[in-house]
Amino acid sequence: DGGITQSPKYLFRKEGQNVTLSCEQNLNHDAMYWYRQDPGQGLRLIYYSQIVNDFQKGDIAEGYSVSREKKESFPLTVTSAQKNPTAFYLCASRRSSGALWTGELFFGEGSRLTVL
Amino acid sequence: AQSVTQLGSHVSVSEGALVLLRCNYSSSVPPYLFWYVQYPNQGLQLLLKYTSAATLVKGINGFEAEFKKSETSFHLTKPSAHMSDAAEYFCAVSELDAGGTSYGKLTFGQGTILTVHP
């Protein structure tokens, strides 16, 4: 079945360490997104990519980095510069781009990062 | 920038009662609007969407929402709550460029946790 796979589901790291969260999709979607979720704050956009080798900062990009070397993959690195990295991270993708966008984002199951 | 406000971070209903989750948005042009549901430690699942067709939108699991431009609202309703409806619900609005084309960025509300009592 097609879908979005995020790994790991749970991750514990010491303060000051960089961590990379994986996101892979087999839906043949062009665009991919990373959101951060904190209790009571909804979802906030970190980075998004509409095509391979191109990505844009979202609302809270500081302390994060991404790459988009393949259409299927959009890994997120949480760097030591991120002041409060403990959160639930959600990866999403969408079916098409530009004026033909259908509106629906497909989400992965999420990765919960806890910094000790 | 567009924004979404969900009124009430927690809503509690009895099984069989009406569910009403409120969402108001701000936008200078007619937006695309969405409701998503999230169960604990899972991703988000689309319930329904408004994309400038019919103002009353029906979704999965018996939910529906009505787009009211004059009130800038997109409230989610279900006539009879089930225990399985207990989850967190998010309203979201698409971001459009100056030409009114959407590029897929969604702005989410803060979420409403729905509790269903037996």
Coordinates of N, CA and C in Angstrom, one line a residue:
Chain A
D1 N 0.8 -1.2 0.0 CA 0.0 0.0 0.0 C 0.9 1.2 0.0
G2 N 0.4 2.3 -0.7 CA 1.2 3.5 -0.7 C 1.0 4.3 0.5
G3 N 2.0 5.1 0.9 CA 1.9 5.9 2.1 C 3.2 6.6 2.4
I4 N 3.2 7.2 3.6 CA 4.4 7.9 4.1 C 4.9 7.2 5.3
T5 N 6.2 6.9 5.3 CA 6.8 6.2 6.4 C 7.8 7.1 7.1
Q6 N 7.5 7.3 8.4 CA 8.5 8.1 9.2 C 9.2 7.2 10.2
S7 N 10.5 7.4 10.4 CA 11.2 6.7 11.3 C 12.3 7.5 12.0
P8 N 12.7 7.2 13.2 CA 12.0 6.3 14.1 C 10.7 6.9 14.7
K9 N 9.9 6.1 15.3 CA 8.7 6.6 15.9 C 9.0 7.3 17.2
Y10 N 9.9 6.8 17.9 CA 10.3 7.4 19.2 C 11.9 7.6 19.2
L11 N 12.3 8.7 19.6 CA 13.8 9.0 19.6 C 14.2 9.8 20.8
F12 N 15.2 9.3 21.5 CA 15.7 10.0 22.7 C 17.1 10.4 22.4
R13 N 17.4 11.7 22.7 CA 18.8 12.2 22.4 C 19.2 13.1 23.6
K14 N 20.5 13.2 23.7 CA 21.1 14.1 24.7 C 21.1 15.5 24.1
E15 N 21.0 16.5 25.0 CA 21.1 17.9 24.6 C 22.4 18.2 23.9
G16 N 22.3 18.9 22.8 CA 23.5 19.2 22.0 C 23.8 18.3 20.8
Q17 N 23.1 17.2 20.7 CA 23.3 16.3 19.6 C 22.4 16.6 18.5
N18 N 22.9 16.4 17.3 CA 22.1 16.5 16.1 C 21.3 15.2 15.9
V19 N 20.1 15.3 15.4 CA 19.4 14.1 15.1 C 18.7 14.2 13.7
T20 N 18.6 13.1 13.0 CA 17.9 13.2 11.7 C 16.7 12.3 11.7
L21 N 15.5 12.8 11.3 CA 14.3 12.1 11.2 C 14.1 11.8 9.7
S22 N 13.7 10.5 9.5 CA 13.5 10.1 8.1 C 12.0 10.2 7.7
C23 N 11.8 10.5 6.4 CA 10.5 10.6 5.8 C 10.6 10.0 4.4
E24 N 9.9 9.0 4.1 CA 9.9 8.4 2.8 C 8.4 8.2 2.3
Q25 N 8.2 8.5 1.1 CA 6.8 8.3 0.5 C 6.9 7.6 -0.8
N26 N 5.9 6.7 -1.0 CA 5.8 6.0 -2.3 C 4.5 6.3 -3.0
L27 N 4.0 7.6 -2.8 CA 2.8 8.1 -3.4 C 3.1 8.8 -4.7
N28 N 4.3 9.0 -5.1 CA 4.7 9.7 -6.2 C 4.3 11.2 -6.1
H29 N 4.3 11.7 -4.9 CA 3.9 13.1 -4.7 C 5.1 14.0 -5.0
D30 N 4.7 15.2 -5.5 CA 5.8 16.2 -5.8 C 6.3 16.9 -4.5
A31 N 5.3 17.3 -3.7 CA 5.6 18.2 -2.6 C 5.7 17.5 -1.3
M32 N 6.6 17.9 -0.4 CA 6.7 17.3 0.9 C 6.9 18.3 2.0
Y33 N 6.5 18.0 3.2 CA 6.4 19.1 4.2 C 6.9 18.4 5.6
W34 N 7.4 19.3 6.4 CA 7.7 18.9 7.8 C 6.9 19.9 8.7
Y35 N 6.1 19.4 9.7 CA 5.4 20.1 10.7 C 5.9 19.7 12.0
R36 N 5.9 20.7 13.0 CA 6.2 20.4 14.4 C 4.9 20.6 15.1
Q37 N 4.6 19.6 16.1 CA 3.4 19.7 16.9 C 3.7 19.8 18.3
D38 N 3.2 20.8 19.0 CA 3.3 20.9 20.5 C 1.9 21.0 21.0
P39 N 1.7 20.5 22.3 CA 0.4 20.6 22.8 C -0.2 22.0 22.9
G40 N -1.4 22.1 22.4 CA -2.1 23.4 22.4 C -1.7 24.4 21.4
Q41 N -0.7 24.0 20.5 CA -0.2 25.0 19.5 C -0.5 24.6 18.1
G42 N -1.2 23.5 17.9 CA -1.5 23.1 16.5 C -0.2 22.6 15.8
L43 N -0.2 22.7 14.5 CA 0.9 22.3 13.7 C 1.6 23.5 13.1
R44 N 2.9 23.6 13.2 CA 3.7 24.7 12.7 C 4.6 24.2 11.6
L45 N 4.7 24.9 10.5 CA 5.5 24.5 9.4 C 6.9 24.8 9.5
I46 N 7.8 23.7 9.4 CA 9.2 23.9 9.5 C 9.9 24.2 8.2
Y47 N 9.7 23.3 7.2 CA 10.3 23.4 5.9 C 9.3 22.7 4.9
Y48 N 9.4 23.1 3.7 CA 8.6 22.4 2.6 C 9.4 22.4 1.3
S49 N 9.1 21.4 0.5 CA 9.8 21.2 -0.8 C 8.7 20.9 -1.8
Q50 N 8.8 21.6 -2.9 CA 7.8 21.4 -4.0 C 8.4 20.5 -5.1
I51 N 9.7 20.5 -5.2 CA 10.4 19.7 -6.2 C 11.7 19.2 -5.7
V52 N 12.3 18.2 -6.3 CA 13.6 17.7 -6.0 C 14.6 18.8 -6.0
N53 N 15.5 18.8 -5.1 CA 16.7 19.8 -5.0 C 16.2 21.2 -4.8
D54 N 15.0 21.4 -4.2 CA 14.5 22.7 -3.9 C 13.7 22.6 -2.6
F55 N 13.9 23.6 -1.7 CA 13.1 23.6 -0.5 C 13.0 25.0 0.0
Q56 N 12.0 25.3 0.8 CA 11.8 26.6 1.4 C 11.6 26.6 2.9
K57 N 12.0 27.6 3.6 CA 11.7 27.7 5.0 C 10.3 27.9 5.3
G58 N 9.8 27.3 6.3 CA 8.5 27.6 6.8 C 8.5 28.7 7.9
D59 N 7.6 28.5 8.9 CA 7.5 29.6 9.9 C 8.5 29.4 11.1
I60 N 9.0 28.2 11.2 CA 9.9 28.0 12.4 C 11.1 27.2 12.0
A61 N 11.8 27.6 10.9 CA 12.9 26.9 10.4 C 14.2 26.9 11.2
E62 N 14.3 27.9 12.1 CA 15.6 28.1 12.8 C 15.9 26.8 13.6
G63 N 17.2 26.3 13.4 CA 17.6 25.2 14.2 C 17.3 23.9 13.5
Y64 N 16.8 23.9 12.3 CA 16.5 22.7 11.5 C 17.1 22.8 10.1
S65 N 17.4 21.7 9.5 CA 17.8 21.6 8.1 C 17.2 20.4 7.4
V66 N 17.1 20.5 6.1 CA 16.5 19.5 5.3 C 17.3 19.3 4.0
S67 N 17.0 18.2 3.3 CA 17.5 18.0 2.0 C 16.4 17.3 1.1
R68 N 16.5 17.4 -0.2 CA 15.5 16.8 -1.1 C 16.3 16.3 -2.3
E69 N 17.1 15.3 -2.1 CA 17.9 14.7 -3.2 C 17.1 13.7 -4.1
K70 N 16.0 13.2 -3.5 CA 15.2 12.2 -4.2 C 13.7 12.6 -4.0
K71 N 12.9 12.3 -5.0 CA 11.5 12.7 -4.9 C 10.8 12.0 -3.7
E72 N 11.3 10.8 -3.4 CA 10.7 9.9 -2.3 C 11.1 10.3 -0.9
S73 N 12.1 11.1 -0.8 CA 12.7 11.2 0.6 C 12.9 12.7 0.9
F74 N 12.6 13.0 2.2 CA 12.7 14.4 2.7 C 13.1 14.4 4.2
P75 N 14.4 14.0 4.5 CA 14.8 13.9 5.9 C 15.0 15.3 6.5
L76 N 14.7 15.3 7.8 CA 14.8 16.5 8.7 C 15.9 16.3 9.7
T77 N 16.8 17.3 9.8 CA 17.8 17.2 10.8 C 17.5 18.3 11.9
V78 N 17.4 17.9 13.1 CA 17.2 18.8 14.2 C 18.6 19.1 14.8
T79 N 19.1 20.3 14.7 CA 20.5 20.6 15.1 C 20.5 21.0 16.5
S80 N 21.7 21.1 17.0 CA 21.9 21.6 18.4 C 21.5 23.1 18.5
A81 N 21.3 23.8 17.4 CA 20.9 25.2 17.5 C 19.4 25.3 17.9
Q82 N 18.7 24.2 17.8 CA 17.2 24.3 18.1 C 17.1 24.3 19.6
K83 N 16.5 25.4 20.1 CA 16.5 25.6 21.6 C 15.6 24.6 22.3
N84 N 14.5 24.2 21.7 CA 13.6 23.4 22.4 C 13.1 22.3 21.5
P85 N 13.9 21.3 21.2 CA 13.6 20.3 20.2 C 12.6 19.2 20.5
T86 N 12.3 19.1 21.8 CA 11.3 18.0 22.2 C 10.0 18.3 21.7
A87 N 9.4 17.5 20.8 CA 8.2 17.7 20.1 C 7.8 16.5 19.3
F88 N 6.6 16.5 18.8 CA 6.1 15.5 17.8 C 6.3 16.1 16.4
Y89 N 7.0 15.3 15.5 CA 7.3 15.8 14.2 C 6.5 15.0 13.2
L90 N 5.8 15.8 12.3 CA 4.9 15.1 11.3 C 5.4 15.5 9.9
C91 N 5.6 14.5 9.1 CA 5.9 14.7 7.6 C 4.6 14.5 6.8
A92 N 4.5 15.3 5.8 CA 3.3 15.2 4.9 C 3.7 15.4 3.4
S93 N 2.8 14.9 2.6 CA 3.1 15.1 1.1 C 1.7 15.5 0.5
R94 N 1.8 16.0 -0.8 CA 0.6 16.2 -1.5 C 0.7 15.8 -3.0
R95 N -0.4 15.6 -3.6 CA -0.5 14.9 -4.9 C 0.0 15.7 -6.1
S96 N -0.2 17.0 -6.2 CA 0.2 17.7 -7.4 C 0.6 19.1 -7.0
S97 N 1.0 19.8 -7.9 CA 1.5 21.2 -7.7 C 0.7 22.2 -8.4
G98 N 1.0 23.5 -8.1 CA 0.5 24.6 -8.8 C -1.1 24.7 -8.8
A99 N -1.7 25.1 -9.9 CA -3.1 25.4 -9.9 C -3.9 24.2 -9.8
L100 N -3.3 23.0 -10.1 CA -4.1 21.8 -10.0 C -4.1 21.1 -8.7
W101 N -3.6 21.8 -7.7 CA -3.5 21.2 -6.4 C -4.9 20.8 -5.9
T102 N -5.0 19.6 -5.3 CA -6.3 19.1 -4.9 C -6.6 19.4 -3.5
G103 N -5.6 19.8 -2.7 CA -5.9 20.3 -1.4 C -5.5 19.4 -0.3
E104 N -5.4 18.1 -0.5 CA -5.3 17.2 0.6 C -3.8 16.9 0.9
L105 N -3.4 17.0 2.1 CA -2.1 16.6 2.6 C -2.2 15.2 3.1
F106 N -1.3 14.4 2.8 CA -1.2 13.0 3.4 C -0.1 13.0 4.5
F107 N -0.4 12.5 5.6 CA 0.5 12.6 6.7 C 1.1 11.2 7.1
G108 N 2.3 11.2 7.6 CA 2.9 10.0 8.2 C 2.4 9.9 9.6
E109 N 2.9 8.9 10.3 CA 2.5 8.5 11.6 C 3.2 9.4 12.7
G110 N 4.2 10.1 12.3 CA 4.9 11.0 13.2 C 6.1 10.4 13.9
S111 N 7.0 11.3 14.4 CA 8.2 10.9 15.2 C 8.2 11.7 16.4
R112 N 8.3 11.1 17.6 CA 8.3 11.8 18.8 C 9.8 11.9 19.3
L113 N 10.3 13.1 19.3 CA 11.7 13.3 19.8 C 11.7 13.9 21.2
T114 N 12.4 13.3 22.0 CA 12.6 13.7 23.4 C 14.1 14.0 23.7
V115 N 14.4 15.2 24.1 CA 15.8 15.6 24.4 C 15.9 15.6 25.9
L116 N 16.9 14.8 26.3 CA 17.1 14.6 27.8 C 18.1 15.6 28.3
Chain B
A1 N -1.1 37.4 6.2 CA -1.1 35.9 6.4 C -2.5 35.5 6.8
Q2 N -2.8 34.3 6.4 CA -4.1 33.8 6.8 C -4.0 33.1 8.1
S3 N -5.1 33.0 8.8 CA -5.1 32.4 10.2 C -6.3 31.6 10.4
V4 N -6.3 30.8 11.4 CA -7.4 29.9 11.8 C -7.5 30.0 13.3
T5 N -8.8 30.2 13.8 CA -9.0 30.1 15.2 C -10.1 29.1 15.5
Q6 N -9.7 28.1 16.4 CA -10.7 27.1 16.9 C -11.1 27.5 18.3
L7 N -12.4 27.7 18.4 CA -13.0 28.1 19.7 C -13.2 26.9 20.6
G8 N -12.5 26.9 21.7 CA -12.6 25.8 22.6 C -11.5 24.8 22.4
S9 N -10.5 24.7 23.3 CA -9.5 23.7 23.2 C -10.0 22.3 23.6
H10 N -11.0 22.2 24.4 CA -11.6 21.0 24.8 C -13.2 21.1 24.7
V11 N -13.7 20.0 24.1 CA -15.2 19.9 24.0 C -15.6 18.5 24.5
S12 N -16.6 18.5 25.4 CA -17.0 17.2 26.0 C -18.5 17.0 25.7
V13 N -18.9 15.8 25.1 CA -20.3 15.5 24.8 C -20.6 14.1 25.3
S14 N -21.9 13.9 25.4 CA -22.3 12.5 25.8 C -22.5 11.7 24.5
E15 N -22.4 10.4 24.6 CA -22.6 9.6 23.4 C -24.0 9.8 22.9
G16 N -24.1 10.0 21.6 CA -25.4 10.2 21.0 C -25.8 11.7 20.9
A17 N -25.1 12.5 21.5 CA -25.3 14.0 21.5 C -24.7 14.6 20.2
L18 N -25.2 15.8 19.9 CA -24.6 16.6 18.8 C -23.2 17.0 19.1
V19 N -22.3 16.9 18.1 CA -21.0 17.4 18.1 C -20.9 18.7 17.3
L20 N -20.4 19.7 17.9 CA -20.1 21.0 17.2 C -18.8 21.5 17.6
L21 N -17.9 21.6 16.6 CA -16.5 22.1 16.8 C -16.4 23.3 15.9
R22 N -16.0 24.4 16.5 CA -16.0 25.7 15.9 C -14.7 26.1 15.3
C23 N -14.8 26.7 14.1 CA -13.6 27.2 13.4 C -13.9 28.5 12.6
N24 N -13.1 29.5 12.9 CA -13.2 30.7 12.2 C -11.8 31.0 11.5
Y25 N -11.9 31.6 10.3 CA -10.6 31.8 9.6 C -10.6 33.3 9.1
S26 N -9.4 33.7 8.8 CA -9.2 35.0 8.2 C -8.5 34.9 6.9
S27 N -9.1 35.5 5.8 CA -8.5 35.4 4.5 C -9.1 36.5 3.6
S28 N -8.2 37.1 2.8 CA -8.7 38.2 1.9 C -9.3 37.6 0.6
V29 N -9.2 36.3 0.4 CA -9.8 35.7 -0.8 C -10.4 34.4 -0.4
P30 N -11.4 33.9 -1.1 CA -12.0 32.6 -0.7 C -11.0 31.6 -0.6
P31 N -10.9 30.9 0.6 CA -9.8 30.0 0.8 C -10.3 28.5 0.5
Y32 N -9.3 27.6 0.6 CA -9.6 26.2 0.8 C -9.6 25.9 2.3
L33 N -10.5 25.2 2.8 CA -10.6 24.9 4.2 C -10.7 23.4 4.5
F34 N -10.2 22.9 5.6 CA -10.1 21.5 5.8 C -10.3 21.2 7.3
W35 N -10.8 20.0 7.6 CA -10.9 19.5 8.9 C -10.1 18.2 8.9
Y36 N -9.2 18.0 9.9 CA -8.4 16.8 10.0 C -8.7 16.2 11.4
V37 N -8.5 14.9 11.6 CA -8.7 14.3 12.9 C -7.4 13.6 13.2
Q38 N -7.0 13.6 14.5 CA -5.8 12.9 14.9 C -6.0 12.1 16.2
Y39 N -5.7 10.8 16.1 CA -5.8 10.0 17.3 C -4.4 10.0 18.0
P40 N -4.4 9.6 19.3 CA -3.1 9.7 20.0 C -1.9 9.1 19.3
N41 N -0.8 9.8 19.3 CA 0.4 9.4 18.7 C 0.3 8.9 17.3
Q42 N -0.6 9.5 16.5 CA -0.7 9.1 15.1 C -0.7 10.4 14.3
G43 N -0.6 10.2 13.0 CA -0.7 11.3 12.0 C -2.1 11.9 11.9
L44 N -2.3 12.8 11.0 CA -3.6 13.4 10.8 C -4.2 12.8 9.6
Q45 N -5.6 12.6 9.7 CA -6.4 12.0 8.6 C -7.4 13.1 8.2
L46 N -7.6 13.2 6.9 CA -8.5 14.2 6.4 C -10.0 13.8 6.6
L47 N -10.8 14.6 7.2 CA -12.2 14.4 7.4 C -13.0 14.9 6.3
L48 N -12.7 16.1 5.9 CA -13.5 16.8 4.8 C -12.7 18.0 4.3
K49 N -13.1 18.6 3.2 CA -12.5 19.8 2.6 C -13.5 20.6 1.9
Y50 N -13.3 21.9 1.9 CA -14.1 22.9 1.1 C -13.1 23.5 0.1
T51 N -13.5 23.4 -1.2 CA -12.7 24.0 -2.2 C -13.5 24.8 -3.2
S52 N -14.4 25.6 -2.7 CA -15.3 26.5 -3.4 C -16.4 25.9 -4.3
A53 N -16.7 24.7 -4.0 CA -17.9 24.0 -4.6 C -19.1 24.2 -3.7
A54 N -19.8 23.2 -3.3 CA -20.9 23.2 -2.4 C -20.5 23.7 -1.0
T55 N -21.3 24.6 -0.4 CA -20.9 25.2 0.9 C -21.1 24.2 2.0
L56 N -22.0 23.2 1.9 CA -22.2 22.1 2.9 C -21.3 20.9 2.4
V57 N -20.4 20.6 3.2 CA -19.4 19.5 2.8 C -19.6 18.3 3.7
K58 N -19.8 17.2 3.1 CA -19.9 15.9 3.9 C -18.6 15.2 3.9
G59 N -18.2 14.6 5.0 CA -17.0 13.9 5.1 C -17.1 12.5 5.6
I60 N -16.0 11.9 6.1 CA -16.1 10.5 6.5 C -16.7 10.5 8.0
N61 N -17.1 9.3 8.4 CA -17.5 9.0 9.7 C -18.7 9.9 10.1
G62 N -19.5 10.3 9.2 CA -20.8 11.1 9.5 C -20.6 12.5 9.8
F63 N -19.4 13.1 9.6 CA -19.1 14.5 9.9 C -19.5 15.3 8.7
E64 N -19.9 16.6 8.9 CA -20.1 17.5 7.9 C -19.7 18.9 8.4
A65 N -19.5 19.9 7.4 CA -19.1 21.2 7.8 C -19.8 22.2 6.8
E66 N -20.1 23.4 7.2 CA -20.7 24.3 6.4 C -19.8 25.6 6.3
F67 N -19.5 26.0 5.1 CA -18.7 27.2 4.8 C -19.7 28.4 4.8
K68 N -19.5 29.3 5.7 CA -20.3 30.5 5.7 C -19.3 31.7 5.6
K69 N -19.4 32.3 4.3 CA -18.5 33.4 4.0 C -18.7 34.6 4.9
S70 N -20.0 34.9 5.1 CA -20.4 36.1 5.9 C -19.9 36.1 7.3
E71 N -19.8 34.9 7.8 CA -19.3 34.7 9.2 C -17.8 34.2 9.3
T72 N -17.2 34.1 8.1 CA -15.9 33.5 8.0 C -15.7 32.3 8.9
S73 N -16.7 31.4 8.8 CA -16.7 30.2 9.7 C -16.7 28.9 8.8
F74 N -16.3 27.8 9.5 CA -16.3 26.5 8.9 C -16.4 25.5 10.0
H75 N -17.6 25.5 10.7 CA -17.8 24.7 11.8 C -18.1 23.2 11.5
L76 N -17.6 22.3 12.3 CA -17.7 20.9 12.0 C -18.8 20.3 12.9
T77 N -19.7 19.5 12.4 CA -20.8 18.9 13.1 C -20.9 17.5 12.8
K78 N -21.6 16.8 13.8 CA -22.0 15.4 13.7 C -23.2 15.2 14.5
P79 N -24.3 14.7 13.9 CA -25.6 14.6 14.7 C -25.5 13.8 16.0
S80 N -24.7 12.7 15.9 CA -24.8 11.8 17.1 C -23.3 11.3 17.3
A81 N -22.8 11.6 18.5 CA -21.4 11.3 18.8 C -21.3 9.8 19.2
H82 N -20.2 9.2 18.7 CA -19.8 7.8 19.1 C -18.6 7.9 19.9
M83 N -18.4 6.9 20.7 CA -17.1 6.8 21.6 C -15.9 6.9 20.7
S84 N -16.0 6.3 19.5 CA -14.8 6.3 18.6 C -14.5 7.7 18.0
D85 N -15.3 8.7 18.3 CA -15.0 10.0 17.8 C -14.1 10.8 18.7
A86 N -13.8 10.2 19.8 CA -12.9 10.9 20.8 C -11.5 11.0 20.1
A87 N -11.0 12.2 19.9 CA -9.8 12.5 19.2 C -9.5 14.0 19.3
E88 N -8.4 14.4 18.6 CA -8.2 15.8 18.5 C -8.5 16.2 17.0
Y89 N -9.1 17.4 16.9 CA -9.6 17.8 15.6 C -8.9 19.2 15.2
F90 N -8.5 19.2 14.0 CA -7.8 20.4 13.5 C -8.5 21.0 12.3
C91 N -8.7 22.3 12.4 CA -9.2 23.1 11.2 C -8.0 23.7 10.6
A92 N -8.0 23.8 9.2 CA -6.8 24.3 8.5 C -7.3 25.1 7.3
V93 N -6.5 26.1 6.9 CA -6.8 26.9 5.8 C -5.6 26.9 4.9
S94 N -5.8 26.9 3.6 CA -4.7 26.9 2.6 C -4.2 28.3 2.5
E95 N -2.9 28.5 2.1 CA -2.4 29.8 1.8 C -2.3 30.0 0.3
L96 N -2.8 31.1 -0.1 CA -2.9 31.4 -1.5 C -1.9 32.5 -1.8
D97 N -1.4 32.5 -3.1 CA -0.5 33.6 -3.5 C -1.4 34.7 -4.0
A98 N -0.8 35.8 -4.4 CA -1.5 37.0 -4.8 C -2.5 36.7 -5.9
G99 N -2.2 35.7 -6.7 CA -3.1 35.4 -7.8 C -4.2 34.4 -7.4
G100 N -4.3 34.1 -6.1 CA -5.3 33.2 -5.7 C -5.0 31.7 -5.9
T101 N -3.8 31.4 -6.3 CA -3.4 30.0 -6.5 C -2.8 29.4 -5.2
S102 N -3.2 28.2 -4.9 CA -2.7 27.6 -3.7 C -1.5 26.8 -3.9
Y103 N -0.5 27.0 -3.1 CA 0.7 26.2 -3.2 C 0.9 25.2 -2.1
G104 N -0.2 24.8 -1.5 CA -0.2 23.6 -0.6 C 0.2 23.9 0.8
K105 N 0.6 25.1 1.2 CA 0.9 25.3 2.6 C -0.4 25.5 3.3
L106 N -0.5 24.7 4.4 CA -1.7 24.8 5.3 C -1.4 25.5 6.6
T107 N -2.2 26.4 7.0 CA -2.1 26.9 8.4 C -3.2 26.3 9.2
F108 N -2.7 25.8 10.4 CA -3.6 25.0 11.3 C -4.1 25.8 12.5
G109 N -5.3 25.5 12.9 CA -5.7 26.0 14.2 C -5.0 25.2 15.3
Q110 N -5.3 25.6 16.6 CA -4.6 25.1 17.7 C -5.1 23.7 18.1
G111 N -6.3 23.3 17.5 CA -6.8 22.0 17.8 C -7.9 22.0 18.9
T112 N -8.8 21.1 18.8 CA -9.9 20.9 19.8 C -9.9 19.4 20.1
I113 N -9.7 19.1 21.4 CA -9.8 17.7 21.9 C -11.3 17.4 22.2
L114 N -11.8 16.4 21.5 CA -13.2 16.0 21.8 C -13.2 14.8 22.7
T115 N -13.9 14.9 23.8 CA -14.1 13.8 24.7 C -15.6 13.3 24.6
V116 N -15.8 12.0 24.5 CA -17.2 11.5 24.4 C -17.4 10.6 25.7
H117 N -18.5 11.0 26.4 CA -18.8 10.3 27.7 C -19.9 9.2 27.4
P118 N -19.8 8.1 28.0 CA -20.8 7.1 27.8 C -22.2 7.5 28.3

